[in-house]
Short mmCIF file of C-alpha atoms in Angstrom, two decimals:
data_model
loop_
_atom_site.label_atom_id
_atom_site.label_comp_id
_atom_site.label_asym_id
_atom_site.label_seq_id
_atom_site.Cartn_x
_atom_site.Cartn_y
_atom_site.Cartn_z
CA UNK K 415 97.56 81.50 93.14
CA UNK K 416 94.05 81.14 91.67
CA UNK K 417 91.45 83.48 93.14
CA UNK K 418 87.72 82.74 93.07
CA UNK K 419 85.54 85.80 93.77
CA UNK K 420 81.78 85.59 94.39
CA UNK K 421 80.04 88.83 93.26
CA UNK K 422 76.50 87.59 93.93
CA UNK K 423 76.02 89.77 97.01
CA UNK K 424 77.12 92.82 95.05
CA UNK K 425 74.65 92.06 92.26
CA UNK K 426 71.79 91.67 94.78
CA UNK K 427 72.67 94.95 96.46
CA UNK K 428 72.60 97.04 93.28
CA UNK K 429 69.73 95.27 91.49
CA UNK K 430 67.04 97.64 92.93
CA UNK K 431 68.82 100.51 91.17
CA UNK K 432 67.96 99.11 87.76
CA UNK K 433 70.11 97.69 85.04
CA UNK K 434 73.47 99.04 86.15
CA UNK K 435 75.38 95.77 86.22
CA UNK K 436 77.57 95.04 83.24
CA UNK K 437 79.31 91.75 82.61
CA UNK K 438 83.02 92.09 82.97
CA UNK K 439 86.12 89.95 83.30
CA UNK K 440 89.39 90.38 85.14
CA UNK K 441 92.48 90.01 83.02
CA UNK K 442 95.72 88.95 84.65
CA UNK K 443 98.60 91.39 84.21
CA UNK K 444 101.11 89.18 85.96
CA UNK K 445 103.27 89.05 82.85
CA UNK K 446 104.00 92.74 83.31
CA UNK K 447 105.55 92.22 86.73
CA UNK K 448 109.32 92.23 86.93
CA UNK K 449 110.61 88.84 88.00
CA UNK K 450 113.16 88.79 90.79
CA UNK K 451 113.33 85.02 91.09
CA UNK K 452 116.94 84.13 91.91
CA UNK K 453 118.91 81.99 89.50
CA UNK K 454 121.56 79.49 90.48
CA UNK K 455 124.99 80.31 89.09
CA UNK K 456 127.79 77.76 89.32
CA UNK K 457 130.68 76.96 87.04
CA UNK K 458 134.40 77.05 86.42
CA UNK K 459 136.14 80.25 85.40
CA UNK K 460 137.79 79.75 82.03
CA UNK K 461 135.44 76.92 81.05
CA UNK K 462 131.88 77.96 81.88
CA UNK K 463 132.59 81.67 82.35
CA UNK K 464 135.00 84.06 80.69
CA UNK K 465 137.06 86.34 82.90
CA UNK K 466 135.66 89.38 81.08
CA UNK K 467 132.13 88.35 82.12
CA UNK K 468 132.92 88.81 85.81
CA UNK K 469 132.60 92.53 86.49
CA UNK K 470 133.99 94.07 89.65
CA UNK K 471 133.92 97.73 88.58
CA UNK K 472 131.37 98.60 91.28
CA UNK K 473 133.30 96.65 93.88
CA UNK K 474 130.85 93.76 94.29
CA UNK K 475 131.44 90.89 91.86
CA UNK K 476 128.78 90.75 89.18
CA UNK K 477 127.82 88.34 86.41
CA UNK K 478 125.06 89.44 84.03
CA UNK K 479 123.45 91.61 86.69
CA UNK K 480 123.62 88.96 89.42
CA UNK K 481 125.82 88.81 92.48
CA UNK K 482 128.46 86.10 92.41
CA UNK K 483 131.41 84.91 94.45
CA UNK K 484 134.75 83.42 93.44
CA UNK K 485 136.59 80.73 95.35
CA UNK K 486 139.10 77.94 94.85
CA UNK K 487 137.41 74.57 95.52
CA UNK K 488 140.73 72.70 95.60
CA UNK K 489 141.71 73.10 99.25
CA UNK K 490 144.82 70.91 99.00
CA UNK K 491 146.15 68.45 101.54
CA UNK K 492 144.50 70.24 104.49
CA UNK K 493 141.08 69.19 103.26
CA UNK K 494 140.21 67.06 106.30
CA UNK K 495 140.78 69.97 108.70
CA UNK K 496 138.98 72.42 106.41
CA UNK K 497 135.90 70.20 106.25
CA UNK K 498 135.80 70.41 110.05
CA UNK K 499 136.43 74.18 110.16
CA UNK K 500 135.97 76.05 106.90
CA UNK K 501 137.58 79.22 108.28
CA UNK K 502 140.94 77.45 107.94
CA UNK K 503 140.49 77.17 104.17
CA UNK K 504 141.02 79.44 101.20
CA UNK K 505 138.61 82.33 101.33
CA UNK K 506 135.49 83.33 99.40
CA UNK K 507 135.81 86.53 97.36
CA UNK K 508 132.80 88.84 97.15
CA UNK K 509 134.54 91.96 95.80
CA UNK K 510 137.29 93.08 93.44
CA UNK K 511 140.03 93.02 96.09
CA UNK K 512 143.85 93.08 96.00
CA UNK K 513 144.01 89.27 96.12
CA UNK K 514 141.93 88.92 92.95
CA UNK K 515 143.94 91.66 91.28
CA UNK K 516 147.13 89.72 92.03
CA UNK K 517 145.60 86.47 90.73
CA UNK K 518 144.55 88.22 87.52
CA UNK K 519 148.03 89.65 86.98
CA UNK K 520 149.77 86.33 87.60
CA UNK K 521 147.47 84.31 85.35
CA UNK K 522 146.14 82.15 88.18
CA UNK K 523 142.47 83.04 87.78
CA UNK K 524 141.52 79.71 86.23
CA UNK K 525 141.72 78.10 89.64
CA UNK K 526 138.48 79.82 90.63
CA UNK K 527 134.91 78.62 90.50
CA UNK K 528 131.98 81.00 90.16
CA UNK K 529 129.06 80.56 92.57
CA UNK K 530 126.19 82.57 94.05
CA UNK K 531 125.02 80.21 96.77
CA UNK K 532 124.67 82.08 100.08
CA UNK K 533 123.74 79.44 102.64
CA UNK K 534 127.35 79.49 103.87
CA UNK K 535 128.37 76.05 102.57
CA UNK K 536 130.65 75.56 99.58
CA UNK K 537 131.68 72.36 97.75
CA UNK K 538 135.40 71.67 98.19
CA UNK K 539 137.84 68.86 97.55
CA UNK K 540 141.46 67.92 98.24
CA UNK K 541 143.83 65.01 98.58
CA UNK K 542 145.21 63.37 101.67
CA UNK K 543 148.65 62.38 100.44
CA UNK K 544 149.41 60.18 103.45
CA UNK K 545 146.34 58.06 102.82
CA UNK K 546 146.55 58.58 99.05
CA UNK K 547 142.88 59.44 99.15
CA UNK K 548 140.79 62.11 97.37
CA UNK K 549 138.30 63.76 99.71
CA UNK K 550 135.38 66.06 98.94
CA UNK K 551 132.48 67.63 100.80
CA UNK K 552 130.92 70.95 101.80
CA UNK K 553 132.22 73.42 104.37
CA UNK K 554 131.63 76.93 105.69
CA UNK K 555 134.53 78.81 104.10
CA UNK K 556 135.27 82.28 105.43
CA UNK K 557 135.02 85.53 103.50
CA UNK K 558 138.18 87.22 102.19
CA UNK K 559 139.35 89.93 104.59
CA UNK K 560 140.73 92.02 101.73
CA UNK K 561 137.19 92.11 100.30
CA UNK K 562 135.85 93.36 103.63
CA UNK K 563 138.55 96.02 103.70
CA UNK K 564 138.07 97.40 100.20
CA UNK K 565 134.30 97.73 100.78
CA UNK K 566 134.70 98.93 104.38
CA UNK K 567 131.94 96.45 105.15
CA UNK K 568 130.52 97.26 108.61
CA UNK K 569 133.40 99.71 109.02
CA UNK K 570 135.98 96.91 108.73
CA UNK K 571 138.78 99.13 107.35
CA UNK K 572 138.52 101.62 110.22
CA UNK K 573 137.93 99.19 113.09
CA UNK K 574 140.31 97.95 115.76
CA UNK K 575 141.95 94.54 115.34
CA UNK K 576 139.45 92.98 117.77
CA UNK K 577 136.46 94.46 115.97
CA UNK K 578 137.81 93.38 112.58
CA UNK K 579 137.96 89.80 113.82
CA UNK K 580 134.41 90.16 115.09
CA UNK K 581 133.15 91.36 111.70
CA UNK K 582 134.93 88.42 110.05
CA UNK K 583 133.68 85.76 112.46
CA UNK K 584 130.08 87.07 112.41
CA UNK K 585 129.99 87.46 108.63
CA UNK K 586 126.82 86.21 106.92
CA UNK K 587 126.72 85.84 103.12
CA UNK K 588 122.94 86.30 103.20
CA UNK K 589 123.20 89.53 105.16
CA UNK K 590 126.07 90.80 103.01
CA UNK K 591 124.19 90.39 99.74
CA UNK K 592 121.07 91.93 101.24
CA UNK K 593 123.13 95.06 102.02
CA UNK K 594 124.29 95.37 98.40
CA UNK K 595 121.12 94.09 96.73
CA UNK K 596 120.30 97.40 95.01
CA UNK K 597 123.17 96.86 92.58
CA UNK K 598 121.54 93.73 91.16
CA UNK K 599 118.48 92.18 89.53
CA UNK K 600 117.72 89.79 92.39
CA UNK K 601 119.09 88.27 95.55
CA UNK K 602 121.23 85.15 95.18
CA UNK K 603 119.88 81.66 95.79
CA UNK K 604 119.48 80.54 99.39
CA UNK K 605 118.93 76.80 99.69
CA UNK K 606 117.87 77.13 103.33
CA UNK K 607 114.79 79.21 102.57
CA UNK K 608 111.44 77.51 103.03
CA UNK K 609 107.93 78.51 101.96
CA UNK K 610 106.68 81.92 103.10
CA UNK K 611 103.67 80.52 105.03
CA UNK K 612 101.48 83.60 104.46
CA UNK K 613 97.81 82.99 105.24
CA UNK K 614 95.26 82.95 102.40
CA UNK K 615 93.69 86.23 103.59
CA UNK K 616 97.03 88.04 103.95
CA UNK K 617 96.57 90.35 100.90
CA UNK K 618 93.30 91.74 102.29
CA UNK K 619 94.71 92.09 105.82
CA UNK K 620 97.74 93.98 104.55
CA UNK K 621 95.69 96.22 102.24
CA UNK K 622 93.23 97.11 105.01
CA UNK K 623 95.96 98.01 107.50
CA UNK K 624 97.88 100.15 105.02
CA UNK K 625 94.69 101.98 104.09
CA UNK K 626 93.80 102.61 107.75
CA UNK K 627 97.23 104.19 108.27
CA UNK K 628 96.84 106.42 105.20
CA UNK K 629 99.66 104.64 103.41
CA UNK K 630 102.22 106.06 105.82
CA UNK K 631 105.37 104.30 107.06
CA UNK K 632 105.23 103.89 110.83
CA UNK K 633 109.00 104.22 111.13
CA UNK K 634 110.19 107.08 108.90
CA UNK K 635 106.80 108.75 108.37
CA UNK K 636 106.89 108.91 104.56
CA UNK K 637 103.43 108.95 102.96
CA UNK K 638 103.13 106.67 99.91
CA UNK K 639 99.53 107.02 98.74
CA UNK K 640 100.65 107.42 95.14
CA UNK K 641 103.41 104.81 95.47
CA UNK K 642 101.54 102.15 97.42
CA UNK K 643 103.68 99.32 96.00
CA UNK K 644 106.52 100.75 98.09
CA UNK K 645 104.56 100.27 101.32
CA UNK K 646 104.70 96.85 103.01
CA UNK K 647 103.20 95.23 106.07
CA UNK K 648 105.85 93.73 108.36
CA UNK K 649 105.50 90.75 110.72
CA UNK K 650 107.48 91.82 113.77
CA UNK K 651 108.16 88.32 115.13
CA UNK K 652 108.79 86.84 111.66
CA UNK K 653 105.83 84.46 111.85
CA UNK K 654 103.87 85.05 108.61
CA UNK K 655 100.87 83.20 110.03
CA UNK K 656 100.60 85.52 113.04
CA UNK K 657 98.41 88.36 111.79
CA UNK K 658 97.50 89.75 115.19
CA UNK K 659 97.50 93.58 115.22
CA UNK K 660 100.31 93.68 117.79
CA UNK K 661 102.52 91.71 115.37
CA UNK K 662 101.95 93.91 112.30
CA UNK K 663 103.67 97.14 111.37
CA UNK K 664 103.32 99.18 108.18
CA UNK K 665 106.72 100.09 106.75
CA UNK K 666 108.06 101.53 103.52
CA UNK K 667 110.13 99.09 101.48
CA UNK K 668 113.38 100.70 102.64
CA UNK K 669 112.55 100.52 106.36
CA UNK K 670 111.20 96.98 105.88
CA UNK K 671 114.39 95.79 104.20
CA UNK K 672 116.44 97.14 107.12
CA UNK K 673 114.59 95.12 109.76
CA UNK K 674 116.56 92.26 111.38
CA UNK K 675 116.55 88.94 109.48
CA UNK K 676 115.08 90.42 106.31
CA UNK K 677 117.74 89.39 103.82
CA UNK K 678 115.01 87.96 101.58
CA UNK K 679 113.69 91.41 100.63
CA UNK K 680 114.98 92.87 97.39
CA UNK K 681 114.56 96.64 97.06
CA UNK K 682 115.87 98.24 93.90
CA UNK K 683 118.03 101.34 93.92
CA UNK K 684 115.31 103.11 91.94
CA UNK K 685 112.79 102.43 94.70
CA UNK K 686 115.13 103.68 97.44
CA UNK K 687 115.71 106.86 95.41
CA UNK K 688 111.94 107.39 95.06
CA UNK K 689 111.36 106.89 98.79
CA UNK K 690 114.12 109.37 99.66
CA UNK K 691 112.77 111.88 97.16
CA UNK K 692 109.36 111.69 98.87
CA UNK K 693 110.93 111.84 102.33
CA UNK K 694 112.65 115.07 101.32
CA UNK K 695 109.53 116.59 99.73
CA UNK K 696 107.55 115.73 102.87
CA UNK K 697 110.23 117.19 105.19
CA UNK K 698 111.02 113.90 106.92
CA UNK K 699 114.73 114.72 107.10
CA UNK K 700 115.09 116.82 110.25
CA UNK K 701 118.87 117.07 110.04
CA UNK K 702 121.56 115.56 107.85
CA UNK K 703 123.84 114.11 110.51
CA UNK K 704 125.44 110.76 109.76
CA UNK K 705 123.12 108.74 111.98
CA UNK K 706 120.15 110.13 110.05
CA UNK K 707 121.85 109.67 106.67
CA UNK K 708 122.87 106.06 107.33
CA UNK K 709 119.37 105.23 108.55
CA UNK K 710 117.77 106.45 105.32
CA UNK K 711 120.44 105.91 102.64
CA UNK K 712 120.68 102.85 100.43
CA UNK K 713 122.41 100.13 102.46
CA UNK K 714 124.95 99.64 99.66
CA UNK K 715 126.41 103.04 100.62
CA UNK K 716 126.94 102.25 104.28
CA UNK K 717 130.64 101.32 104.08
CA UNK K 718 131.34 104.58 102.26
CA UNK K 719 129.24 106.59 104.73
CA UNK K 720 131.10 105.07 107.67
CA UNK K 721 134.35 106.21 106.07
CA UNK K 722 132.93 109.73 105.67
CA UNK K 723 131.77 109.72 109.27
CA UNK K 724 135.10 108.49 110.65
CA UNK K 725 136.95 111.31 108.82
CA UNK K 726 134.37 113.91 109.90
CA UNK K 727 133.48 114.81 106.35
CA UNK K 728 130.56 117.28 106.12
CA UNK K 729 127.27 115.42 105.94
CA UNK K 730 125.73 114.59 102.58
CA UNK K 731 122.10 115.11 101.58
CA UNK K 732 119.52 112.63 100.34
CA UNK K 733 116.55 112.92 98.02
CA UNK K 734 117.99 115.54 95.65
CA UNK K 735 116.54 115.39 92.13
CA UNK K 736 117.83 117.30 89.09
CA UNK K 737 115.45 118.21 86.26
CA UNK K 738 117.25 117.49 83.00
CA UNK K 739 114.79 118.83 80.42
CA UNK K 740 111.96 116.83 81.93
CA UNK K 741 114.10 113.81 82.78
CA UNK K 742 114.27 113.69 86.56
CA UNK K 743 117.69 112.50 87.75
CA UNK K 744 117.70 111.25 91.34
CA UNK K 745 121.01 111.31 93.23
CA UNK K 746 121.88 108.77 95.92
CA UNK K 747 124.11 111.09 97.95
CA UNK K 748 125.30 114.60 97.27
CA UNK K 749 126.97 117.69 98.64
CA UNK K 750 124.91 120.34 96.79
CA UNK K 751 127.05 123.37 97.59
CA UNK K 752 130.10 121.61 96.18
CA UNK K 753 128.04 119.95 93.42
CA UNK K 754 129.53 116.55 94.25
CA UNK K 755 127.37 113.47 93.69
CA UNK K 756 127.78 109.78 94.57
CA UNK K 757 125.76 107.35 92.47
CA UNK K 758 125.00 103.64 92.53
CA UNK K 759 123.50 103.66 89.04
CA UNK K 760 125.98 105.51 86.84
CA UNK K 761 123.72 105.83 83.77
CA UNK K 762 123.11 109.52 84.50
CA UNK K 763 126.74 110.45 85.08
CA UNK K 764 127.18 112.36 81.83
CA UNK K 765 123.99 114.39 82.28
CA UNK K 766 125.02 115.46 85.78
CA UNK K 767 128.49 116.40 84.58
CA UNK K 768 126.89 118.59 81.90
CA UNK K 769 125.28 120.54 84.76
CA UNK K 770 128.67 121.02 86.42
CA UNK K 771 128.52 118.17 88.93
CA UNK K 772 131.51 116.06 89.92
CA UNK K 773 130.31 112.46 89.96
CA UNK K 774 131.77 109.43 91.76
CA UNK K 775 130.58 105.87 92.02
CA UNK K 776 130.35 104.73 95.64
CA UNK K 777 133.22 102.29 95.10
CA UNK K 778 135.51 104.88 93.47
CA UNK K 779 134.74 107.44 96.16
CA UNK K 780 135.61 104.91 98.86
CA UNK K 781 138.81 103.66 97.27
CA UNK K 782 140.03 107.07 96.09
CA UNK K 783 138.93 108.78 99.25
CA UNK K 784 141.72 111.34 99.41
CA UNK K 785 140.79 112.69 95.98
CA UNK K 786 137.11 112.53 96.82
CA UNK K 787 137.24 114.46 100.09
CA UNK K 788 139.21 117.30 98.47
CA UNK K 789 136.13 117.94 96.32
CA UNK K 790 133.83 118.05 99.34
CA UNK K 791 135.72 119.91 102.06
#
């Protein structure tokens, strides 16, 4: 967006002071900003993508730092019914589950397409053998239940049968990828999204309100004067054109992301770690019970935390930072007395181990829970 700024009033105001005005220019630094524009990923496994390029080591399927899904577009001779109700069709895989493991082992992986579209509709085809007719279209395929189980998404693995069905039927691909967004470079493409509709004066309105509130999150209370990029202004009713004071709330990026219907907000794991470090330094963690932990932890850890809570594991701590010869290593979750850490970004694993820590990824801790809890109890 091009900005035109008139400094004539400023020049008139300072002119009585003498020659104190110096010509200057404003240079754009936009090229230094990290782009999080989503890219569209579609193709056939074995033709457009190699199997080795699809990484599921952290649980969530990943291609070159972007979230992807795998599914079989050929829905067979039931295609007419599946176009009417996609939940009857073959499922969408979002994680490295037992079904994908079986398909890998049996050499049937080439049947899959790779996609990162999250509007809920997927291109499918099939053949009606009675009519001898090929049929294609788009339908709302359901998510794989084994994927939900291995991630314990919304507590799926520990829920009753009725609640499991509820998690499945209410599943939203947009919401799912928002939960796990800190693992990736950007959120996947959503074809349903429209323009943001912010007003032209929104930047100044937001800046003024944040300044008036001393750069403090109205929800968790963290003060972000020195990290102002992590402080947002939230429209409560979702209408970006409604800038009335009763509709605006100043929130840190983490609290903002966790508001309802905010799947469009991408918050990096690094930013969540910084916010939790500051929350800890500013004594915003009253207690470390699981309700408090889940409210403040990275959303990608929620399935694991629900497992810890259901087994009454001692509560973890947030915001711990280790000084490794001047290199500050932030830990997502840890049990300091046991020196057990759970990380999303595993780059610092070796350094922590050198200091005597036992380190797990969130996915390994969840899926090797018996071994993990022995280290903590």
